[in-house]
Structures are given as structure tokens and as C-alpha cells.
XYZ file of C-alpha atoms in Angstrom:
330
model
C 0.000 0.000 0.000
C 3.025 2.022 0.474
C 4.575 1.785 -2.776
C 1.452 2.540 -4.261
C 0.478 5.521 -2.628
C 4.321 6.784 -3.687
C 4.125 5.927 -7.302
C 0.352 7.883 -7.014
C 1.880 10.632 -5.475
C 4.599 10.804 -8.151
C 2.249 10.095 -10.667
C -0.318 12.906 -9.885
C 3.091 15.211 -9.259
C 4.506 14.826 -12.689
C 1.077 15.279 -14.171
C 0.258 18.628 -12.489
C 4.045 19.811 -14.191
C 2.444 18.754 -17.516
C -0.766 20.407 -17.093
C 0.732 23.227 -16.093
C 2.383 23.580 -19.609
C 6.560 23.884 -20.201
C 8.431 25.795 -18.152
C 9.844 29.427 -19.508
C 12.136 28.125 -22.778
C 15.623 29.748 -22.671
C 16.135 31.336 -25.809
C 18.981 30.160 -27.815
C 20.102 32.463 -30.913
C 22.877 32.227 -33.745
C 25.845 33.936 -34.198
C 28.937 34.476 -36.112
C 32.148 35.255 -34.352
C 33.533 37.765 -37.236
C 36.112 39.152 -35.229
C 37.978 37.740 -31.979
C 40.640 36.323 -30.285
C 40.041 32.848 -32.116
C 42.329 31.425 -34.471
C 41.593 29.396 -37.756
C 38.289 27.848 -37.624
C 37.470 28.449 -34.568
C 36.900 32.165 -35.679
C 34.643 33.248 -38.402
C 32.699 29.700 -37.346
C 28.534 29.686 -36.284
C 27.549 29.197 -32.945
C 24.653 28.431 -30.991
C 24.066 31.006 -27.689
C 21.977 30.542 -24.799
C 20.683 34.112 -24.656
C 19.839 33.684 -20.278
C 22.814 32.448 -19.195
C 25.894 33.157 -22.308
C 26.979 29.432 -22.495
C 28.000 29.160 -26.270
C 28.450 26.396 -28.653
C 30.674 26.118 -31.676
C 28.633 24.627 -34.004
C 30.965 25.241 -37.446
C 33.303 27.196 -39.822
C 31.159 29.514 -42.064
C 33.817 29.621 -44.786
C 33.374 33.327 -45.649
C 35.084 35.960 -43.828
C 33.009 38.968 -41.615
C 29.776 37.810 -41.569
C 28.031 40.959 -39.906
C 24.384 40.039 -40.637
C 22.248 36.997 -39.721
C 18.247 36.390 -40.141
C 15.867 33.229 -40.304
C 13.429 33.494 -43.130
C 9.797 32.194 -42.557
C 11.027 28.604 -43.619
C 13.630 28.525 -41.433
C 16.472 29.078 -43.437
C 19.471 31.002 -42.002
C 20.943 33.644 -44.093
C 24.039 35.738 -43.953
C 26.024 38.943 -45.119
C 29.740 38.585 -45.411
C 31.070 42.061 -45.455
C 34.126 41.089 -46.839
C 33.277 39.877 -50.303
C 29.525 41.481 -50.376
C 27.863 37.816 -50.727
C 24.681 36.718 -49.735
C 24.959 33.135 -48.573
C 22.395 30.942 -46.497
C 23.820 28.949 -43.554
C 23.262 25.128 -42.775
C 22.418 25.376 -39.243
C 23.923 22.196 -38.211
C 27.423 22.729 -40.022
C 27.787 26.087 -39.964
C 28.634 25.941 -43.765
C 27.271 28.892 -46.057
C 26.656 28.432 -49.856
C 26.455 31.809 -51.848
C 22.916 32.823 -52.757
C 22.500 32.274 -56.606
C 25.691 30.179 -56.314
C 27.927 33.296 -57.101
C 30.639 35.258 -55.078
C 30.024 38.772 -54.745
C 26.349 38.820 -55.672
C 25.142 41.822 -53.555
C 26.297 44.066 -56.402
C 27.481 46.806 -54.274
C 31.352 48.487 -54.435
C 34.415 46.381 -52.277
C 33.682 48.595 -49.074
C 33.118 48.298 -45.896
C 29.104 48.434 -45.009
C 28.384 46.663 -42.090
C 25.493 45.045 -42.456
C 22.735 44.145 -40.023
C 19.364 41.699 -41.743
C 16.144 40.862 -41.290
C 12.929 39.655 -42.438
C 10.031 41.890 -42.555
C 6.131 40.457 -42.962
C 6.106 40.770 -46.311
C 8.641 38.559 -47.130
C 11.097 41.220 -47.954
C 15.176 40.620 -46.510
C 15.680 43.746 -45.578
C 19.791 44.533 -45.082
C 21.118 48.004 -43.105
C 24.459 49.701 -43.907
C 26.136 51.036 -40.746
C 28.628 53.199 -42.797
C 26.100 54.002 -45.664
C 23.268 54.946 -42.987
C 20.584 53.449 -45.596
C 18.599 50.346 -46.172
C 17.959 48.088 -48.868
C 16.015 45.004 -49.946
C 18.055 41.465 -50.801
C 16.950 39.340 -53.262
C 16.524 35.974 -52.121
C 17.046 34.427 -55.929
C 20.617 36.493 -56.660
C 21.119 38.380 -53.854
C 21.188 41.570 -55.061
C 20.696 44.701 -52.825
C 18.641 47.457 -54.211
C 18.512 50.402 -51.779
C 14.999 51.731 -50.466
C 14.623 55.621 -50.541
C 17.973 57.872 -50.679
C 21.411 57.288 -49.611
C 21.943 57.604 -45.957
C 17.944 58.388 -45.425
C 18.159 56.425 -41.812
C 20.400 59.657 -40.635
C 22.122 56.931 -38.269
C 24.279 54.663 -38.356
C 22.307 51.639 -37.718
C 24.233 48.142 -37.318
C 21.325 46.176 -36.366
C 17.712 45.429 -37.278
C 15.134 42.879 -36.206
C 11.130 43.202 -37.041
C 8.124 42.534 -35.236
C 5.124 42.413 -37.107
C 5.025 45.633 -38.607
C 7.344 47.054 -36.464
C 11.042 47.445 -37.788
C 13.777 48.320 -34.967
C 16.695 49.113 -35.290
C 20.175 49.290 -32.822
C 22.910 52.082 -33.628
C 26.792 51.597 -33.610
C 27.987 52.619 -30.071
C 31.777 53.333 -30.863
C 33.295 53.800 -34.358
C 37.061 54.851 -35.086
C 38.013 58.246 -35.738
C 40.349 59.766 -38.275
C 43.258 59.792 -35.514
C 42.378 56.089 -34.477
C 40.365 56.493 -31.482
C 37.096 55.009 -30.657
C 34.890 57.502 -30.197
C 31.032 57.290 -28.670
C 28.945 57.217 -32.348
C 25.116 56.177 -32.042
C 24.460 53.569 -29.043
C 20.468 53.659 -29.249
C 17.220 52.307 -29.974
C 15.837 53.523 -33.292
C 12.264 52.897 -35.158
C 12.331 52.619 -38.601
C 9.762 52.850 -41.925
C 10.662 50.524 -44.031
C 9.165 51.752 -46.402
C 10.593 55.235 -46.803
C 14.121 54.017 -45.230
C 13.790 56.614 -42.242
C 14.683 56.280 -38.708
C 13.258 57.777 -35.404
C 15.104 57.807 -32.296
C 12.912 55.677 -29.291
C 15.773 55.755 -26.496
C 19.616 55.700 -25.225
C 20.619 52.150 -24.286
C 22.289 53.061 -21.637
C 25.511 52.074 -19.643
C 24.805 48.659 -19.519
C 25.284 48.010 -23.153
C 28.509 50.213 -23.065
C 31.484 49.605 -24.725
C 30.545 47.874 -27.905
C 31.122 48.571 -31.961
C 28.636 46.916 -33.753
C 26.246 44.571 -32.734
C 23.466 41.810 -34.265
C 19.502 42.641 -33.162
C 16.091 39.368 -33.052
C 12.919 39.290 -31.352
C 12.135 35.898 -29.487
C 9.034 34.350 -29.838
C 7.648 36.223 -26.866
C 8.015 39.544 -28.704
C 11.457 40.502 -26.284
C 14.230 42.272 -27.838
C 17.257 41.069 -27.971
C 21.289 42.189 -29.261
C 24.523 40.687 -29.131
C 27.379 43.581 -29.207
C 30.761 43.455 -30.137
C 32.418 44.888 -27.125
C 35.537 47.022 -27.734
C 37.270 49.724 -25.509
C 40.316 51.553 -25.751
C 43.593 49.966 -24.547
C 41.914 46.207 -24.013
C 41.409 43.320 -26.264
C 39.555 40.047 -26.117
C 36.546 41.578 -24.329
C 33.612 39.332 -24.741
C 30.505 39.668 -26.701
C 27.355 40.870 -24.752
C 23.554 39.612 -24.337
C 21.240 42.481 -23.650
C 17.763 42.880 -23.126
C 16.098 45.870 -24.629
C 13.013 47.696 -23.844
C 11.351 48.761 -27.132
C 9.217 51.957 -25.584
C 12.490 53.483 -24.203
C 15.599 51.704 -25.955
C 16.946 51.139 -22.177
C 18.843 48.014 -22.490
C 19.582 45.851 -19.816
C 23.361 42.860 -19.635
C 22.188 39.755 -19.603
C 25.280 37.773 -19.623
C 28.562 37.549 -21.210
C 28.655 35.341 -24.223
C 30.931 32.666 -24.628
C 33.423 34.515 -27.541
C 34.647 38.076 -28.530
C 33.302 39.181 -32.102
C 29.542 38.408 -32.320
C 28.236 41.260 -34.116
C 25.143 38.933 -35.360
C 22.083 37.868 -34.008
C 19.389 35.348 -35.259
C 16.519 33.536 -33.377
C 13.948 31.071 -34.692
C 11.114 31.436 -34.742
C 10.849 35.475 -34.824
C 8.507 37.265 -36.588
C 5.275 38.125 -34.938
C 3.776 38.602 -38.629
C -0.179 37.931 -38.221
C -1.246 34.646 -39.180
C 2.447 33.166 -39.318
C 2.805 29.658 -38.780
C 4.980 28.963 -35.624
C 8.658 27.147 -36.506
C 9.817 24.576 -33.866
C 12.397 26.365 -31.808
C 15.986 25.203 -31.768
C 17.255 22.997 -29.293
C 20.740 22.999 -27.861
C 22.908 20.564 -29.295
C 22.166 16.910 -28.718
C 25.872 15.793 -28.546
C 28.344 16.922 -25.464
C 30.300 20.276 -26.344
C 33.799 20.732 -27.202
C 34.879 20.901 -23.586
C 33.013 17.748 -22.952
C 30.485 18.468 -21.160
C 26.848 16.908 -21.645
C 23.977 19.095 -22.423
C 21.451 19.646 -19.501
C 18.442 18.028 -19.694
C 15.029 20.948 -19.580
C 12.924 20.818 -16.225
C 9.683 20.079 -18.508
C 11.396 17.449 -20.552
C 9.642 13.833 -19.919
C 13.059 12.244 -19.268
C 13.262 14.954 -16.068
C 9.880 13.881 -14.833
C 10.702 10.190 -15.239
C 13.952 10.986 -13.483
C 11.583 13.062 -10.942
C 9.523 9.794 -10.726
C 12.285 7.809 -9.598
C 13.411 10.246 -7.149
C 10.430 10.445 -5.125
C 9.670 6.576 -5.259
C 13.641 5.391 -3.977
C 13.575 6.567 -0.262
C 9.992 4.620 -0.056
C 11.393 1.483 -1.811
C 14.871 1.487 -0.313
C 12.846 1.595 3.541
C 10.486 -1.271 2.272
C 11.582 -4.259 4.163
C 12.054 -7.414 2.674
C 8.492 -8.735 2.711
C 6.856 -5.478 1.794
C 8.989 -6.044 -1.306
């Protein structure tokens, strides 16, 4: 009768953590370490983030060189800018390896300078790609990638470095240091901006703050939930190797609040799946942290709502009543 009432117990226990529904998912976004302290591979490769806590996963070499922008389309595919050869590629998500949109180098059509790009997908369908230096926007094609620019040059009056949408919203993040003519970093645009995307023009919401200082540029996503999210490329004067950022950032002031250190300098790109909030959008499954143990060896934690956890949950409640059972009861 013992037993029983313990495996009831544990039974009803494991059923009310069901009912209750999963607990709060920790967010997990994409990024490509385009400049660092890495050598080799290891830099210029894709990795997986845990936005709540920074732990970071190597998942693979990209193969192109400063990758600044990152965005899921409504299918799930990832795409990329490289800012170093102007190509639009898309990015297997389980290699890290990028093919060229179109299958040809060079296909964003622009001139062999710097940009620094920051992408997105808007609810339309449209990949829509910000220039830091050029202070405008354009539109990618998702058959050649070709950029063609939306309104005038430099009509965002800012130089924006990151952009995520949210239904029919379009946000974007400014540069917070850029370089002067004598070499310095210098405090540029660290703030919150709103922008029409369809007249390439930008609004100031808010400052970010000091939490998000010292960074360069940085990658911008929504969640599923609608939060805000950037991963900066931290630089100051006189240090090196400073590590990438998480913030979270209030959309009705720009205030933006450290999450957590990430797990390698250079992540000036943000993507998370599914993001959107387009009406009527189909939900994508969510990525999942990676199945096999890390490079440092250790295994993946197992979620508090996963049914292996309540089995294990199970089990714990039932030993101390089965271990006390005496031989008989048994």
C-alpha cells in the first residue's frame, strides 16, 4: 500500500508539471564570431548562444570571412552577409557551412567597401539589409542576392548596425563606438531607433544606456515572446579580447539591460527562430541545444519540462519509499 500511494503521489506530481504547460524556454540564438581572439576555424565559425545564461556552442566554420548580418526566413532558413566579399549566402544550421545565394561570389552588387550590415525579415517577405557606414537600407533578393537600396542614400540619418522586425514594427540598434580619423574610438550612435521601411527613415525611441557600453557593432532578433534582444561586439580603448554581450532591450524606451557575457569576442550577429510576430504566421519549432556533449566535454542539460526529467523526478520520489520497504513489503 506504500509503494502505491508513492508511485500515485509521483504520478499525480509529474502530471500537475504537464498540465501546467513547459516551463519558460531559454532562448537560444545564432551567431557568427567575425572578429575575436580565435584562431583558424574556430573564428569566423557559427555558434549556438543561450541568450539567459551566455553558455556558447561552436557549431561550425562559415567559410566566408566577416559575416556581420544573420536572419531566419519564414522557412527557417538562415541567411548571412559577409562584409568582406559582399555575398549573400544561407547557412546550414547544423554545419555552420554557407553556400552563396545564386551560387555566385560577390552577388550583392554593391562596391568592395566596408558596409556593415545588419538583416532581417520583414512580414512581407522582404530581406531587408542596413548599412552602418552608408546609414541606408535596402532590400536582398533571395534568388541572386542583389541589394537594391529603399529611398535615398543615408535616409536612416544613423548609423544603424542592427535590425530585427516585429510584425510591422522594424527596430533598429545604432553603432555605439566607431574609429576616428586619428584612431580612437569615439562614442557614435548607441540607441534604440524605429524605422519605416518603407521610406528608409529612422526615429530615435531611447539611449541604451551604460549597460550596453562599450561595444562597436552589434546583431539585433525578437524571441518568440516579442522581447528584444542584441549581441554587441564589445571594444574599448587599450583592451582586447573583451567578450561579446547579451542584452535585453526595452522597445518603448531603448533602455537596455546585460544579460550575460557570451561565450566569444566578435559576435556582431544575431538570429533567433522562430521570430517574426507577422499575423497569421505559422509557428517554426524552436531550436534545441545541441544533442551531442560540447567541445569541452560536457553533456547538455536536460530541460525541467522534458519527460526524461519527470521520469527521473519519478524515480526520485519513489527510492527513499522502496529502499525503507523491508524485505516482505517487497
Amino acid at each position: 500500500m506504500k509503494t502505491a500511494h508513492l508511485i500515485v503521489s509521483a504520478l499525480m506530481l509529474a502530471l500537475v508539471c504537464l498540465s501546467a504547460g513547459p516551463a519558460a524556454a531559454q532562448p537560444y540564438g545564432y551567431s557568427v564570431n567575425s572578429r575575436g581572439n580565435l584562431e583558424g576555424d574556430a573564428q569566423n565559425a557559427l555558434w549556438q548562444v543561450n541568450l539567459a545564461t551566455g553558455e556558447s556552442e561552436r557549431i561550425g566554420p562559415t567559410r566566408f570571412f566577416d559575416m556581420e548580418g544573420l536572419a531566419f526566413a519564414p522557412d527557417g532558413t538562415l541567411y548571412g552577409a559577409s562584409d568582406e566579399n559582399k555575398t549573400l549566402v544561407t547557412i546550414n544550421t547544423n554545419s555552420g557551412f554557407s553556400s552563396p545565394v545564386g551560387g555566385v561570389l560577390f552577388n550583392m552588387n554593391v562596391p568592395l567597401e566596408p558596409m556593415d550590415f545588419g538583416m532581417t525579415f520583414a512580414c512581407d517577405g522582404r530581406l531587408l539589409v542596413v548599412s552602418a557606414i552608408r546609414q541606408s537600407l535596402f532590400a536582398a533578393s533571395l534568388t541572386n542576392g542583389e541589394l537594391s537600396r529603399i529611398g535615398a542614400g543615408g535616409s536612416l540619418g544613423a548609423p544603424i548596425t542592427g535590425i530585427a522586425a516585429w510584425g510591422d514594427e522594424v527596430y533598429g540598434l545604432g553603432q555605439g563606438q566607431v574609429r576616428n580619423d586619428a584612431d580612437r574610438l569615439v562614442t557614435a550612435a548607441p540607441n534604440l531607433y524605429r524605422i519605416d521601411p518603407a521610406t528608409a527613415t529612422a526615429v530615435l525611441i531611447g539611449p541604451l544606456g551604460p549597460e550596453a557600453a562599450p561595444y562597436s557593432n552589434a546583431g539585433l532578433a525578437f524571441d518568440s515572446d516579442g522581447n528584444l534582444w542584441a549581441l554587441t561586439d564589445r571594444l574599448e580603448e587599450g583592451r582586447t579580447g573583451i567578450a561579446s554581450a547579451i542584452l535585453r532591450i526595452d522597445t518603448e524606451t531603448g533602455h537596455a539591460r546585460k544579460i550575460a557575457d557570451a561565450g566569444a569576442v566578435g559576435f556582431e550577429s544575431l538570429a533567433i527562430m522562430p521570430e517574426s510576430g507577422c499575423p497569421g504566421a505559422e509557428p517554426i519549432p524552436s531550436p534545441v541545444p545541441p544533442t551531442e556533449p560540447s567541445e569541452t566535454g560536457k553533456p547538455p542539460a536536460i530541460p525541467v519540462n522534458h519527460p526524461a526529467a519527470l521520469i527521473l523526478l519519478v524515480l526520485a520520489l519513489l527510492a527513499p519509499g522502496l529502499w525503507t520497504l523491508s524485505p516482505r513489503q517487497r
